[in-house]
GROMACS .gro file of C-alpha atoms in nm:
model
  508
    1MET     CA    1   0.012  -0.018  -0.004
    2THR     CA    2   0.145   0.381  -0.098
    3PRO     CA    3   0.177   0.631   0.189
    4ALA     CA    4  -0.115   0.759   0.311
    5HIS     CA    5  -0.001   1.098   0.288
    6SER     CA    6   0.047   1.068  -0.115
    7ALA     CA    7  -0.216   1.174  -0.336
    8LEU     CA    8  -0.286   0.844  -0.471
    9LEU     CA    9  -0.321   0.539  -0.278
   10VAL     CA   10  -0.238   0.175  -0.448
   11LEU     CA   11  -0.387  -0.097  -0.217
   12GLU     CA   12  -0.221  -0.387  -0.360
   13PRO     CA   13   0.089  -0.469  -0.601
   14GLY     CA   14  -0.038  -0.539  -0.955
   15ASP     CA   15  -0.371  -0.328  -0.919
   16ASP     CA   16  -0.491  -0.124  -1.240
   17VAL     CA   17  -0.582   0.183  -1.058
   18GLY     CA   18  -0.517   0.379  -0.704
   19VAL     CA   19  -0.768   0.612  -0.523
   20ALA     CA   20  -0.731   0.962  -0.513
   21LEU     CA   21  -0.687   1.091  -0.182
   22ARG     CA   22  -0.786   1.428  -0.268
   23ASP     CA   23  -0.973   1.593  -0.561
   24LEU     CA   24  -0.713   1.583  -0.862
   25ARG     CA   25  -0.709   1.850  -1.161
   26ALA     CA   26  -0.649   1.780  -1.507
   27GLY     CA   27  -0.270   1.774  -1.614
   28GLU     CA   28  -0.159   1.730  -1.221
   29ALA     CA   29   0.153   1.503  -1.234
   30VAL     CA   30   0.096   1.262  -0.910
   31ASP     CA   31   0.340   0.983  -0.805
   32GLY     CA   32   0.223   0.607  -0.887
   33PRO     CA   33   0.433   0.308  -0.836
   34THR     CA   34   0.634   0.318  -1.130
   35GLY     CA   35   0.667   0.683  -1.167
   36THR     CA   36   0.481   1.021  -1.231
   37ILE     CA   37   0.146   0.981  -1.367
   38VAL     CA   38  -0.055   1.280  -1.534
   39LEU     CA   39  -0.406   1.317  -1.489
   40GLY     CA   40  -0.614   1.324  -1.800
   41GLY     CA   41  -0.901   1.491  -1.648
   42ASN     CA   42  -1.037   1.585  -1.317
   43VAL     CA   43  -1.035   1.332  -1.062
   44PRO     CA   44  -1.276   1.365  -0.740
   45ALA     CA   45  -1.115   1.228  -0.393
   46GLY     CA   46  -1.235   0.863  -0.361
   47HIS     CA   47  -1.222   0.827  -0.708
   48LYS     CA   48  -1.029   0.569  -0.948
   49VAL     CA   49  -0.713   0.684  -1.134
   50ALA     CA   50  -0.567   0.419  -1.412
   51LEU     CA   51  -0.199   0.340  -1.320
   52ARG     CA   52  -0.084   0.218  -1.651
   53ASP     CA   53  -0.273   0.171  -1.983
   54VAL     CA   54  -0.590  -0.079  -1.981
   55PRO     CA   55  -0.697  -0.223  -2.365
   56GLN     CA   56  -1.069  -0.226  -2.412
   57GLY     CA   57  -1.218  -0.571  -2.275
   58ALA     CA   58  -0.973  -0.605  -2.004
   59ARG     CA   59  -1.010  -0.690  -1.634
   60VAL     CA   60  -0.934  -0.386  -1.394
   61ARG     CA   61  -0.786  -0.470  -1.047
   62LYS     CA   62  -0.832  -0.325  -0.738
   63TYR     CA   63  -0.763  -0.465  -0.387
   64GLY     CA   64  -0.569  -0.739  -0.622
   65GLN     CA   65  -0.898  -0.838  -0.748
   66ALA     CA   66  -1.112  -0.811  -1.078
   67ILE     CA   67  -1.364  -0.520  -0.994
   68GLY     CA   68  -1.506  -0.500  -1.363
   69VAL     CA   69  -1.377  -0.474  -1.723
   70THR     CA   70  -1.323  -0.218  -1.943
   71THR     CA   71  -1.587  -0.091  -2.179
   72ALA     CA   72  -1.335   0.135  -2.379
   73GLN     CA   73  -0.958   0.162  -2.416
   74ILE     CA   74  -0.805   0.361  -2.074
   75VAL     CA   75  -0.482   0.549  -2.069
   76ALA     CA   76  -0.262   0.587  -1.739
   77GLY     CA   77  -0.367   0.904  -1.575
   78ALA     CA   78  -0.741   0.823  -1.697
   79HIS     CA   79  -1.048   0.867  -1.464
   80VAL     CA   80  -1.195   0.494  -1.418
   81HIS     CA   81  -1.550   0.519  -1.335
   82SER     CA   82  -1.893   0.416  -1.494
   83HIS     CA   83  -1.819   0.575  -1.813
   84ASN     CA   84  -1.531   0.336  -1.897
   85LEU     CA   85  -1.587   0.056  -1.621
   86GLY     CA   86  -1.857  -0.221  -1.668
   87TYR     CA   87  -1.984  -0.511  -1.472
   88VAL     CA   88  -1.895  -0.876  -1.536
   89ASP     CA   89  -2.062  -1.175  -1.287
   90ASP     CA   90  -1.771  -1.429  -1.342
   91GLY     CA   91  -1.929  -1.692  -1.101
   92GLY     CA   92  -1.691  -2.005  -1.136
   93ASP     CA   93  -1.484  -2.258  -0.953
   94TYR     CA   94  -1.384  -2.151  -0.591
   95GLU     CA   95  -1.164  -2.289  -0.334
   96ILE     CA   96  -1.381  -2.422  -0.033
   97ALA     CA   97  -1.291  -2.421   0.317
   98THR     CA   98  -0.906  -2.403   0.215
   99VAL     CA   99  -0.826  -2.082   0.475
  100HIS     CA  100  -0.807  -2.074   0.865
  101THR     CA  101  -0.669  -1.795   1.040
  102GLU     CA  102  -0.597  -1.777   1.419
  103LEU     CA  103  -0.729  -1.471   1.542
  104PRO     CA  104  -0.578  -1.257   1.832
  105THR     CA  105  -0.705  -1.330   2.171
  106VAL     CA  106  -0.633  -1.025   2.329
  107GLY     CA  107  -0.980  -0.925   2.417
  108ALA     CA  108  -1.041  -1.279   2.586
  109GLY     CA  109  -1.126  -1.212   2.977
  110ARG     CA  110  -1.272  -0.874   2.880
  111THR     CA  111  -1.608  -0.774   3.010
  112PHE     CA  112  -1.870  -0.533   2.964
  113LEU     CA  113  -2.151  -0.425   3.183
  114GLY     CA  114  -2.485  -0.563   3.071
  115TYR     CA  115  -2.850  -0.703   3.140
  116ARG     CA  116  -2.850  -1.103   3.243
  117ARG     CA  117  -3.147  -1.262   3.102
  118LEU     CA  118  -3.263  -1.625   3.252
  119ASP     CA  119  -3.238  -1.743   2.864
  120GLY     CA  120  -2.863  -1.691   2.931
  121ARG     CA  121  -2.810  -1.407   2.687
  122VAL     CA  122  -2.667  -1.056   2.797
  123GLY     CA  123  -2.875  -0.724   2.693
  124THR     CA  124  -2.694  -0.398   2.613
  125ARG     CA  125  -3.013  -0.209   2.693
  126ASN     CA  126  -3.319  -0.216   2.899
  127TYR     CA  127  -3.649  -0.127   2.703
  128ILE     CA  128  -4.001  -0.178   2.709
  129GLY     CA  129  -4.116  -0.250   2.333
  130VAL     CA  130  -4.447  -0.216   2.174
  131LEU     CA  131  -4.472  -0.437   1.907
  132ALA     CA  132  -4.736  -0.451   1.656
  133SER     CA  133  -4.833  -0.743   1.480
  134VAL     CA  134  -4.999  -0.587   1.195
  135ASN     CA  135  -4.949  -0.236   1.053
  136CYS     CA  136  -5.355  -0.199   1.143
  137SER     CA  137  -5.254  -0.169   1.483
  138ALA     CA  138  -4.916   0.070   1.405
  139SER     CA  139  -5.083   0.415   1.493
  140THR     CA  140  -5.195   0.305   1.835
  141ALA     CA  141  -4.865   0.152   1.881
  142LYS     CA  142  -4.727   0.469   1.828
  143MET     CA  143  -4.992   0.671   2.052
  144SER     CA  144  -4.952   0.406   2.338
  145ALA     CA  145  -4.575   0.459   2.316
  146THR     CA  146  -4.578   0.827   2.284
  147GLN     CA  147  -4.811   0.848   2.612
  148ALA     CA  148  -4.616   0.592   2.793
  149GLN     CA  149  -4.292   0.826   2.749
  150ASN     CA  150  -4.453   1.074   3.002
  151LEU     CA  151  -4.392   0.795   3.297
  152LEU     CA  152  -4.044   0.723   3.249
  153ALA     CA  153  -3.899   1.029   3.443
  154ASP     CA  154  -3.899   0.798   3.791
  155PHE     CA  155  -3.756   0.499   3.622
  156PRO     CA  156  -3.349   0.601   3.492
  157ASN     CA  157  -3.286   0.240   3.441
  158VAL     CA  158  -3.522   0.191   3.172
  159ASP     CA  159  -3.427   0.317   2.826
  160GLY     CA  160  -3.718   0.361   2.685
  161VAL     CA  161  -4.087   0.304   2.538
  162VAL     CA  162  -4.043   0.223   2.200
  163ALA     CA  163  -4.315   0.134   1.928
  164LEU     CA  164  -4.227  -0.135   1.651
  165THR     CA  165  -4.458  -0.075   1.377
  166HIS     CA  166  -4.425  -0.231   1.001
  167GLY     CA  167  -4.639  -0.209   0.696
  168SER     CA  168  -4.738  -0.534   0.686
  169GLY     CA  169  -4.891  -0.848   0.866
  170CYS     CA  170  -5.239  -0.903   0.690
  171GLY     CA  171  -5.332  -1.021   0.331
  172LEU     CA  172  -5.005  -1.222   0.394
  173ILE     CA  173  -5.024  -1.596   0.413
  174PRO     CA  174  -4.866  -1.711   0.764
  175THR     CA  175  -4.719  -2.019   0.620
  176SER     CA  176  -4.564  -1.872   0.315
  177VAL     CA  177  -4.197  -1.750   0.259
  178GLY     CA  178  -4.321  -1.380   0.331
  179GLY     CA  179  -4.539  -1.508   0.622
  180SER     CA  180  -4.304  -1.711   0.795
  181THR     CA  181  -4.016  -1.464   0.757
  182LEU     CA  182  -4.276  -1.164   0.913
  183GLN     CA  183  -4.347  -1.372   1.186
  184ARG     CA  184  -3.961  -1.492   1.242
  185THR     CA  185  -3.861  -1.106   1.263
  186LEU     CA  186  -4.139  -1.035   1.526
  187HIS     CA  187  -4.032  -1.313   1.750
  188GLY     CA  188  -3.680  -1.208   1.704
  189TYR     CA  189  -3.774  -0.866   1.852
  190ALA     CA  190  -3.992  -1.023   2.113
  191ALA     CA  191  -3.755  -1.227   2.261
  192HIS     CA  192  -3.451  -0.985   2.216
  193PRO     CA  193  -3.266  -0.979   2.552
  194ASN     CA  194  -3.282  -0.547   2.526
  195LEU     CA  195  -3.665  -0.588   2.569
  196SER     CA  196  -3.741  -0.636   2.940
  197GLY     CA  197  -4.104  -0.593   2.899
  198LEU     CA  198  -4.332  -0.673   2.598
  199LEU     CA  199  -4.640  -0.542   2.482
  200LEU     CA  200  -4.781  -0.719   2.183
  201LEU     CA  201  -5.053  -0.527   1.987
  202GLY     CA  202  -5.274  -0.668   1.724
  203LEU     CA  203  -5.595  -0.565   1.576
  204GLY     CA  204  -5.775  -0.902   1.605
  205CYS     CA  205  -5.871  -0.998   1.268
  206GLU     CA  206  -5.530  -1.007   1.081
  207MET     CA  207  -5.378  -1.298   0.964
  208VAL     CA  208  -5.038  -1.266   1.174
  209GLN     CA  209  -5.172  -1.333   1.497
  210VAL     CA  210  -5.010  -1.177   1.841
  211GLY     CA  211  -5.056  -1.553   1.961
  212SER     CA  212  -4.878  -1.691   1.665
  213ILE     CA  213  -4.532  -1.445   1.760
  214LEU     CA  214  -4.523  -1.594   2.081
  215ASP     CA  215  -4.564  -1.957   1.970
  216THR     CA  216  -4.294  -1.947   1.698
  217ALA     CA  217  -4.045  -1.985   1.986
  218PRO     CA  218  -3.973  -1.966   2.333
  219ILE     CA  219  -3.872  -1.617   2.480
  220PRO     CA  220  -3.664  -1.533   2.812
  221SER     CA  221  -3.901  -1.631   3.079
  222ASP     CA  222  -3.824  -1.314   3.258
  223THR     CA  223  -3.947  -1.112   2.970
  224LEU     CA  224  -4.264  -0.910   3.118
  225VAL     CA  225  -4.531  -0.997   2.841
  226GLU     CA  226  -4.912  -0.842   2.786
  227THR     CA  227  -5.123  -0.911   2.486
  228LEU     CA  228  -5.370  -0.686   2.350
  229THR     CA  229  -5.583  -0.660   2.043
  230ILE     CA  230  -5.811  -0.355   1.942
  231GLN     CA  231  -6.086  -0.515   1.868
  232ASP     CA  232  -6.151  -0.699   2.186
  233THR     CA  233  -6.025  -0.408   2.372
  234GLY     CA  234  -6.287  -0.176   2.271
  235GLY     CA  235  -6.120   0.038   2.003
  236ILE     CA  236  -5.833   0.263   1.988
  237ARG     CA  237  -5.906   0.506   2.291
  238ALA     CA  238  -5.994   0.227   2.521
  239THR     CA  239  -5.638   0.002   2.377
  240VAL     CA  240  -5.401   0.299   2.429
  241ALA     CA  241  -5.551   0.365   2.782
  242ALA     CA  242  -5.503  -0.005   2.844
  243CYS     CA  243  -5.185  -0.026   2.694
  244VAL     CA  244  -5.045   0.268   2.907
  245ALA     CA  245  -5.160   0.112   3.229
  246ALA     CA  246  -4.999  -0.218   3.145
  247ILE     CA  247  -4.630  -0.034   3.092
  248ARG     CA  248  -4.728   0.136   3.379
  249GLU     CA  249  -4.724  -0.166   3.585
  250MET     CA  250  -4.419  -0.281   3.427
  251LEU     CA  251  -4.207  -0.002   3.479
  252PRO     CA  252  -4.093  -0.066   3.858
  253LYS     CA  253  -3.996  -0.420   3.753
  254VAL     CA  254  -3.833  -0.314   3.430
  255ASN     CA  255  -3.643  -0.022   3.632
  256ALA     CA  256  -3.506  -0.266   3.926
  257ARG     CA  257  -3.290  -0.459   3.682
  258GLU     CA  258  -2.929  -0.364   3.674
  259ARG     CA  259  -2.612  -0.437   3.479
  260THR     CA  260  -2.366  -0.660   3.581
  261PRO     CA  261  -2.026  -0.784   3.410
  262ALA     CA  262  -2.046  -0.998   3.158
  263PRO     CA  263  -1.773  -1.172   2.942
  264ILE     CA  264  -1.784  -0.970   2.589
  265SER     CA  265  -1.788  -1.322   2.473
  266GLU     CA  266  -2.167  -1.264   2.522
  267LEU     CA  267  -2.191  -0.996   2.270
  268VAL     CA  268  -2.377  -1.018   1.955
  269LEU     CA  269  -2.199  -0.765   1.713
  270GLY     CA  270  -2.400  -0.637   1.381
  271LEU     CA  271  -2.162  -0.537   1.091
  272ASN     CA  272  -2.346  -0.316   0.840
  273CYS     CA  273  -2.291  -0.008   0.606
  274GLY     CA  274  -2.459   0.206   0.387
  275GLY     CA  275  -2.428   0.547   0.188
  276SER     CA  276  -2.038   0.368   0.100
  277ASP     CA  277  -1.777   0.540  -0.090
  278GLY     CA  278  -1.445   0.499  -0.236
  279TYR     CA  279  -1.260   0.504   0.144
  280SER     CA  280  -1.500   0.238   0.276
  281GLY     CA  281  -1.314  -0.039   0.163
  282ILE     CA  282  -0.984   0.162   0.258
  283THR     CA  283  -1.062   0.304   0.616
  284ALA     CA  284  -1.370   0.226   0.817
  285ASN     CA  285  -1.475  -0.119   0.681
  286PRO     CA  286  -1.134  -0.297   0.728
  287ALA     CA  287  -1.075  -0.115   1.066
  288LEU     CA  288  -1.396  -0.271   1.192
  289GLY     CA  289  -1.297  -0.637   1.075
  290TYR     CA  290  -1.027  -0.568   1.296
  291ALA     CA  291  -1.263  -0.509   1.575
  292SER     CA  292  -1.462  -0.768   1.494
  293ASP     CA  293  -1.171  -1.039   1.475
  294LEU     CA  294  -1.090  -0.927   1.833
  295LEU     CA  295  -1.409  -0.966   1.945
  296VAL     CA  296  -1.454  -1.316   1.789
  297GLY     CA  297  -1.130  -1.417   1.892
  298ALA     CA  298  -1.258  -1.364   2.230
  299GLY     CA  299  -1.541  -1.567   2.181
  300GLY     CA  300  -1.805  -1.335   2.071
  301THR     CA  301  -2.020  -1.376   1.790
  302SER     CA  302  -2.010  -1.111   1.479
  303VAL     CA  303  -2.301  -1.126   1.214
  304LEU     CA  304  -2.234  -0.989   0.837
  305ALA     CA  305  -2.532  -0.904   0.633
  306GLU     CA  306  -2.633  -0.763   0.305
  307VAL     CA  307  -2.557  -1.054   0.095
  308PRO     CA  308  -2.611  -0.867  -0.236
  309GLU     CA  309  -2.324  -0.697  -0.122
  310VAL     CA  310  -2.132  -1.012  -0.131
  311ILE     CA  311  -2.142  -1.037  -0.501
  312GLY     CA  312  -1.771  -1.050  -0.672
  313ALA     CA  313  -1.610  -1.126  -0.315
  314GLU     CA  314  -1.796  -1.445  -0.227
  315SER     CA  315  -1.446  -1.639  -0.337
  316LEU     CA  316  -1.290  -1.470  -0.013
  317LEU     CA  317  -1.590  -1.600   0.216
  318LEU     CA  318  -1.585  -1.937   0.067
  319ARG     CA  319  -1.228  -1.998   0.144
  320ARG     CA  320  -1.309  -1.923   0.491
  321ALA     CA  321  -1.580  -2.162   0.514
  322VAL     CA  322  -1.585  -2.377   0.814
  323SER     CA  323  -1.713  -2.627   0.601
  324PRO     CA  324  -1.844  -2.730   0.244
  325GLU     CA  325  -2.196  -2.695   0.365
  326VAL     CA  326  -2.159  -2.352   0.521
  327ALA     CA  327  -2.017  -2.248   0.178
  328ARG     CA  328  -2.292  -2.428   0.010
  329LYS     CA  329  -2.545  -2.228   0.198
  330LEU     CA  330  -2.395  -1.899   0.074
  331LEU     CA  331  -2.376  -2.014  -0.257
  332ASP     CA  332  -2.749  -2.112  -0.278
  333ARG     CA  333  -2.817  -1.776  -0.163
  334LEU     CA  334  -2.618  -1.602  -0.416
  335SER     CA  335  -2.824  -1.813  -0.691
  336TRP     CA  336  -3.133  -1.725  -0.502
  337TRP     CA  337  -3.059  -1.323  -0.539
  338ARG     CA  338  -2.953  -1.368  -0.875
  339GLU     CA  339  -3.304  -1.515  -0.958
  340TYR     CA  340  -3.470  -1.276  -0.766
  341VAL     CA  341  -3.338  -0.966  -0.921
  342SER     CA  342  -3.367  -1.103  -1.262
  343ALA     CA  343  -3.716  -1.187  -1.173
  344GLY     CA  344  -3.770  -0.802  -1.086
  345GLY     CA  345  -3.631  -0.658  -1.389
  346GLY     CA  346  -3.282  -0.575  -1.249
  347SER     CA  347  -2.947  -0.681  -1.232
  348LEU     CA  348  -2.704  -0.697  -0.915
  349ASP     CA  349  -2.500  -0.401  -1.060
  350ASN     CA  350  -2.792  -0.173  -0.999
  351ASN     CA  351  -2.632  -0.176  -0.688
  352PRO     CA  352  -2.395   0.040  -0.623
  353SER     CA  353  -2.664   0.327  -0.592
  354PRO     CA  354  -2.601   0.689  -0.711
  355GLY     CA  355  -2.473   0.800  -0.384
  356ASN     CA  356  -2.212   0.516  -0.425
  357LYS     CA  357  -2.127   0.618  -0.740
  358ALA     CA  358  -2.055   0.964  -0.651
  359GLY     CA  359  -1.857   0.854  -0.406
  360GLY     CA  360  -1.618   0.672  -0.649
  361LEU     CA  361  -1.783   0.330  -0.637
  362THR     CA  362  -1.810   0.156  -0.988
  363THR     CA  363  -1.955  -0.164  -0.999
  364ILE     CA  364  -2.114  -0.439  -0.707
  365LEU     CA  365  -1.759  -0.625  -0.739
  366GLU     CA  366  -1.564  -0.326  -0.637
  367LYS     CA  367  -1.850  -0.228  -0.331
  368SER     CA  368  -1.838  -0.582  -0.229
  369LEU     CA  369  -1.446  -0.618  -0.211
  370GLY     CA  370  -1.487  -0.326   0.045
  371ALA     CA  371  -1.795  -0.433   0.193
  372VAL     CA  372  -1.665  -0.766   0.314
  373ALA     CA  373  -1.375  -0.600   0.472
  374LYS     CA  374  -1.606  -0.573   0.786
  375ALA     CA  375  -1.597  -0.957   0.851
  376GLY     CA  376  -1.215  -0.917   0.910
  377MET     CA  377  -1.016  -1.245   0.873
  378ALA     CA  378  -1.257  -1.505   1.056
  379ASP     CA  379  -1.363  -1.845   0.970
  380LEU     CA  380  -1.700  -1.794   0.843
  381SER     CA  381  -1.883  -2.059   1.099
  382GLU     CA  382  -2.240  -2.032   0.981
  383VAL     CA  383  -2.502  -1.887   0.713
  384VAL     CA  384  -2.848  -1.773   0.857
  385GLN     CA  385  -3.141  -1.680   0.697
  386TYR     CA  386  -3.299  -1.314   0.748
  387ALA     CA  387  -3.371  -1.274   1.136
  388GLU     CA  388  -3.274  -1.643   1.224
  389THR     CA  389  -3.110  -1.670   1.604
  390VAL     CA  390  -2.772  -1.651   1.496
  391PRO     CA  391  -2.566  -1.944   1.683
  392HIS     CA  392  -2.342  -1.833   2.001
  393SER     CA  393  -1.992  -1.740   1.876
  394GLY     CA  394  -1.782  -1.689   1.557
  395LEU     CA  395  -1.832  -1.493   1.216
  396VAL     CA  396  -2.192  -1.548   1.047
  397LEU     CA  397  -2.312  -1.416   0.717
  398MET     CA  398  -2.736  -1.351   0.744
  399ASP     CA  399  -2.915  -1.315   0.459
  400THR     CA  400  -3.043  -0.978   0.424
  401PRO     CA  401  -3.093  -0.726   0.132
  402GLY     CA  402  -2.879  -0.410   0.106
  403TYR     CA  403  -3.126  -0.179   0.208
  404ASP     CA  404  -2.994  -0.042   0.515
  405PRO     CA  405  -3.337  -0.044   0.754
  406VAL     CA  406  -3.437  -0.402   0.636
  407SER     CA  407  -3.075  -0.510   0.715
  408LEU     CA  408  -3.041  -0.381   1.027
  409THR     CA  409  -3.415  -0.504   1.131
  410GLY     CA  410  -3.286  -0.858   1.014
  411LEU     CA  411  -2.973  -0.828   1.247
  412ILE     CA  412  -3.169  -0.706   1.531
  413GLY     CA  413  -3.418  -1.006   1.469
  414GLY     CA  414  -3.147  -1.269   1.503
  415GLY     CA  415  -2.997  -1.094   1.778
  416ALA     CA  416  -2.743  -0.836   1.763
  417THR     CA  417  -2.712  -0.638   2.048
  418VAL     CA  418  -2.486  -0.377   1.939
  419ILE     CA  419  -2.429  -0.268   1.543
  420VAL     CA  420  -2.173  -0.079   1.402
  421PHE     CA  421  -2.257   0.101   1.094
  422THR     CA  422  -1.977   0.226   0.856
  423THR     CA  423  -2.080   0.495   0.621
  424GLY     CA  424  -1.914   0.737   0.356
  425ARG     CA  425  -2.158   0.961   0.206
  426GLY     CA  426  -2.330   1.010   0.541
  427SER     CA  427  -2.635   0.813   0.637
  428VAL     CA  428  -2.803   0.905   0.949
  429ILE     CA  429  -2.975   0.575   1.048
  430GLY     CA  430  -3.021   0.413   1.395
  431ALA     CA  431  -3.233   0.161   1.580
  432ARG     CA  432  -3.396   0.059   1.834
  433PRO     CA  433  -3.393  -0.131   2.067
  434THR     CA  434  -3.017  -0.215   1.955
  435PRO     CA  435  -2.774   0.093   1.987
  436VAL     CA  436  -2.594   0.190   1.637
  437ILE     CA  437  -2.221   0.315   1.627
  438LYS     CA  438  -2.163   0.527   1.315
  439VAL     CA  439  -1.800   0.531   1.161
  440ALA     CA  440  -1.719   0.782   0.921
  441THR     CA  441  -1.500   0.648   0.636
  442ASN     CA  442  -1.345   1.019   0.523
  443THR     CA  443  -1.293   1.329   0.731
  444ALA     CA  444  -1.408   1.597   0.518
  445MET     CA  445  -1.790   1.383   0.582
  446TYR     CA  446  -1.703   1.362   0.943
  447ASP     CA  447  -1.624   1.732   0.967
  448ARG     CA  448  -1.962   1.803   0.798
  449MET     CA  449  -2.178   1.567   0.948
  450ARG     CA  450  -1.986   1.567   1.317
  451GLU     CA  451  -2.323   1.560   1.512
  452ASP     CA  452  -2.457   1.262   1.356
  453MET     CA  453  -2.122   1.027   1.350
  454ASP     CA  454  -1.960   0.854   1.634
  455LEU     CA  455  -1.589   0.768   1.517
  456ASN     CA  456  -1.411   0.898   1.247
  457ALA     CA  457  -1.170   0.655   1.033
  458GLY     CA  458  -1.113   0.893   0.785
  459ARG     CA  459  -0.797   0.939   0.991
  460ILE     CA  460  -0.655   0.609   0.814
  461ALA     CA  461  -0.650   0.764   0.493
  462ASP     CA  462  -0.515   1.120   0.620
  463GLY     CA  463  -0.193   0.912   0.762
  464THR     CA  464  -0.268   1.043   1.093
  465GLU     CA  465  -0.357   0.666   1.265
  466SER     CA  466  -0.309   0.323   1.142
  467LEU     CA  467  -0.557   0.064   1.053
  468LYS     CA  468  -0.481  -0.130   1.399
  469GLN     CA  469  -0.538   0.191   1.584
  470VAL     CA  470  -0.888   0.285   1.449
  471GLY     CA  471  -0.962  -0.084   1.480
  472SER     CA  472  -0.875  -0.060   1.875
  473GLU     CA  473  -1.074   0.230   1.909
  474ILE     CA  474  -1.367   0.074   1.740
  475PHE     CA  475  -1.338  -0.231   1.948
  476GLU     CA  476  -1.300  -0.017   2.283
  477GLU     CA  477  -1.649   0.169   2.182
  478ILE     CA  478  -1.828  -0.158   2.119
  479ILE     CA  479  -1.738  -0.223   2.459
  480ALA     CA  480  -1.836   0.104   2.632
  481VAL     CA  481  -2.172   0.141   2.412
  482ALA     CA  482  -2.256  -0.245   2.543
  483SER     CA  483  -2.160  -0.104   2.868
  484GLY     CA  484  -2.440   0.189   2.840
  485ARG     CA  485  -2.283   0.475   2.654
  486THR     CA  486  -2.507   0.641   2.443
  487THR     CA  487  -2.486   0.691   2.081
  488VAL     CA  488  -2.526   0.974   1.886
  489SER     CA  489  -2.838   0.837   1.715
  490GLU     CA  490  -2.940   0.734   2.045
  491ASP     CA  491  -2.916   1.091   2.125
  492LEU     CA  492  -3.117   1.179   1.878
  493ASN     CA  493  -3.390   0.926   1.951
  494LEU     CA  494  -3.343   0.780   1.587
  495GLY     CA  495  -3.478   0.412   1.547
  496GLN     CA  496  -3.842   0.365   1.576
  497GLU     CA  497  -3.913   0.427   1.240
  498GLU     CA  498  -3.634   0.203   1.142
  499PHE     CA  499  -3.822  -0.075   1.253
  500VAL     CA  500  -3.857  -0.220   0.853
  501PRO     CA  501  -3.915  -0.611   0.850
  502TRP     CA  502  -3.848  -0.757   0.472
  503GLN     CA  503  -4.123  -0.794   0.274
  504LEU     CA  504  -4.160  -1.085   0.036
  505GLY     CA  505  -4.428  -1.323  -0.117
  506ALA     CA  506  -4.760  -1.265  -0.242
  507VAL     CA  507  -5.011  -0.984  -0.051
  508THR     CA  508  -5.347  -1.120  -0.133
   0.00000   0.00000   0.00000
């Protein structure tokens, strides 16, 4: 890798492109790996510059991997982007379960302050949730949570009352893929260790009944649970009054729960990114990968999501699979996504988004190579369905879309107790009941949106901090937030509207 103080960052020997670390102007001469390169045009920061001539139809390499095929001849110093670089889906042969990495164990023995639940899991927050089984009860759930907020002043150990509402639950066959996915998601929230109190709220005549959510699988026996339906309770006003009364009854018991030391091996870390840019795979994502390896090395669990953003980088995960069976699960999900996107009239290269491309990402291959860096070097221990409860310890891949709120909802439904979210363009997402730590990929955006970011990984590209130093800082922030430090998204009270279960299948 070239020095971070250079105008051009070359990630691996043999790469055909370097990354501009500042805005570069036409005619400017910059140092390349084999000599001076003269810019043929303006190149924005985070975008790619050709290090050598590349003929039309040739593969272009970044990170030591192919990120696309040239659609026109490219000369050294040219801006390499959508106008001259295209997507190719190679698929093909893979190495399966050939790589094993011994992770650092420096985090072993570390603890955080969490809420020990009777099912053995440890929460990082202490919420009461009003969970709607159907969109028809969403407004009533929000009214109830809003009124209950007025009761919290005398209960400082309660992190809040959150309404978790969504746009589905009826006209949806419960046994279908869509119905079972929704029920699994709702149950994952109902059973989440960050919810000490739960009020399940339905209309009464919907397809997904409140009882079916509780019947999906057990929830912690120390979760305080009440169920109500608007039709049986006597309408909206009567239901809101009943909800508030039930929450008032829960509050002293929830408030009595206290944080106690627990090993960090009990943490479940969600890994996510959004609003990515050309720096994501250079700064924040690999730094998060370093932090993830520290946690997994200490016996904890990290969950990578956004399977469409694995396309093009799947070989890196397949060779790290602990078994051929785990590798097959990943390949099956990739096949499903290719068919799913094609049936919708699209291509997996419809991702990157316009914002990603403005930030310097050209193809899904390039985006994926940067995205999987969040997973560090750990072995891939399992692949799970959307919102499926993740197994204890190791690196897990969860099948979610790349759409941020849907992806975060799946991670939390699967049991994530803290999430780190990297962003280059400036995503302002939050979530509840799980705290979200937002990490900026570049200093310019961090300075512009400082009040919305928790950490700045742009210092890696600036040359003022190393990847290991920033990764260690993220690791310490994970432990501090798990122990109760609030994130900027929590300070802004974000997360209620970001509960968005993945909607799949036919609605009748």
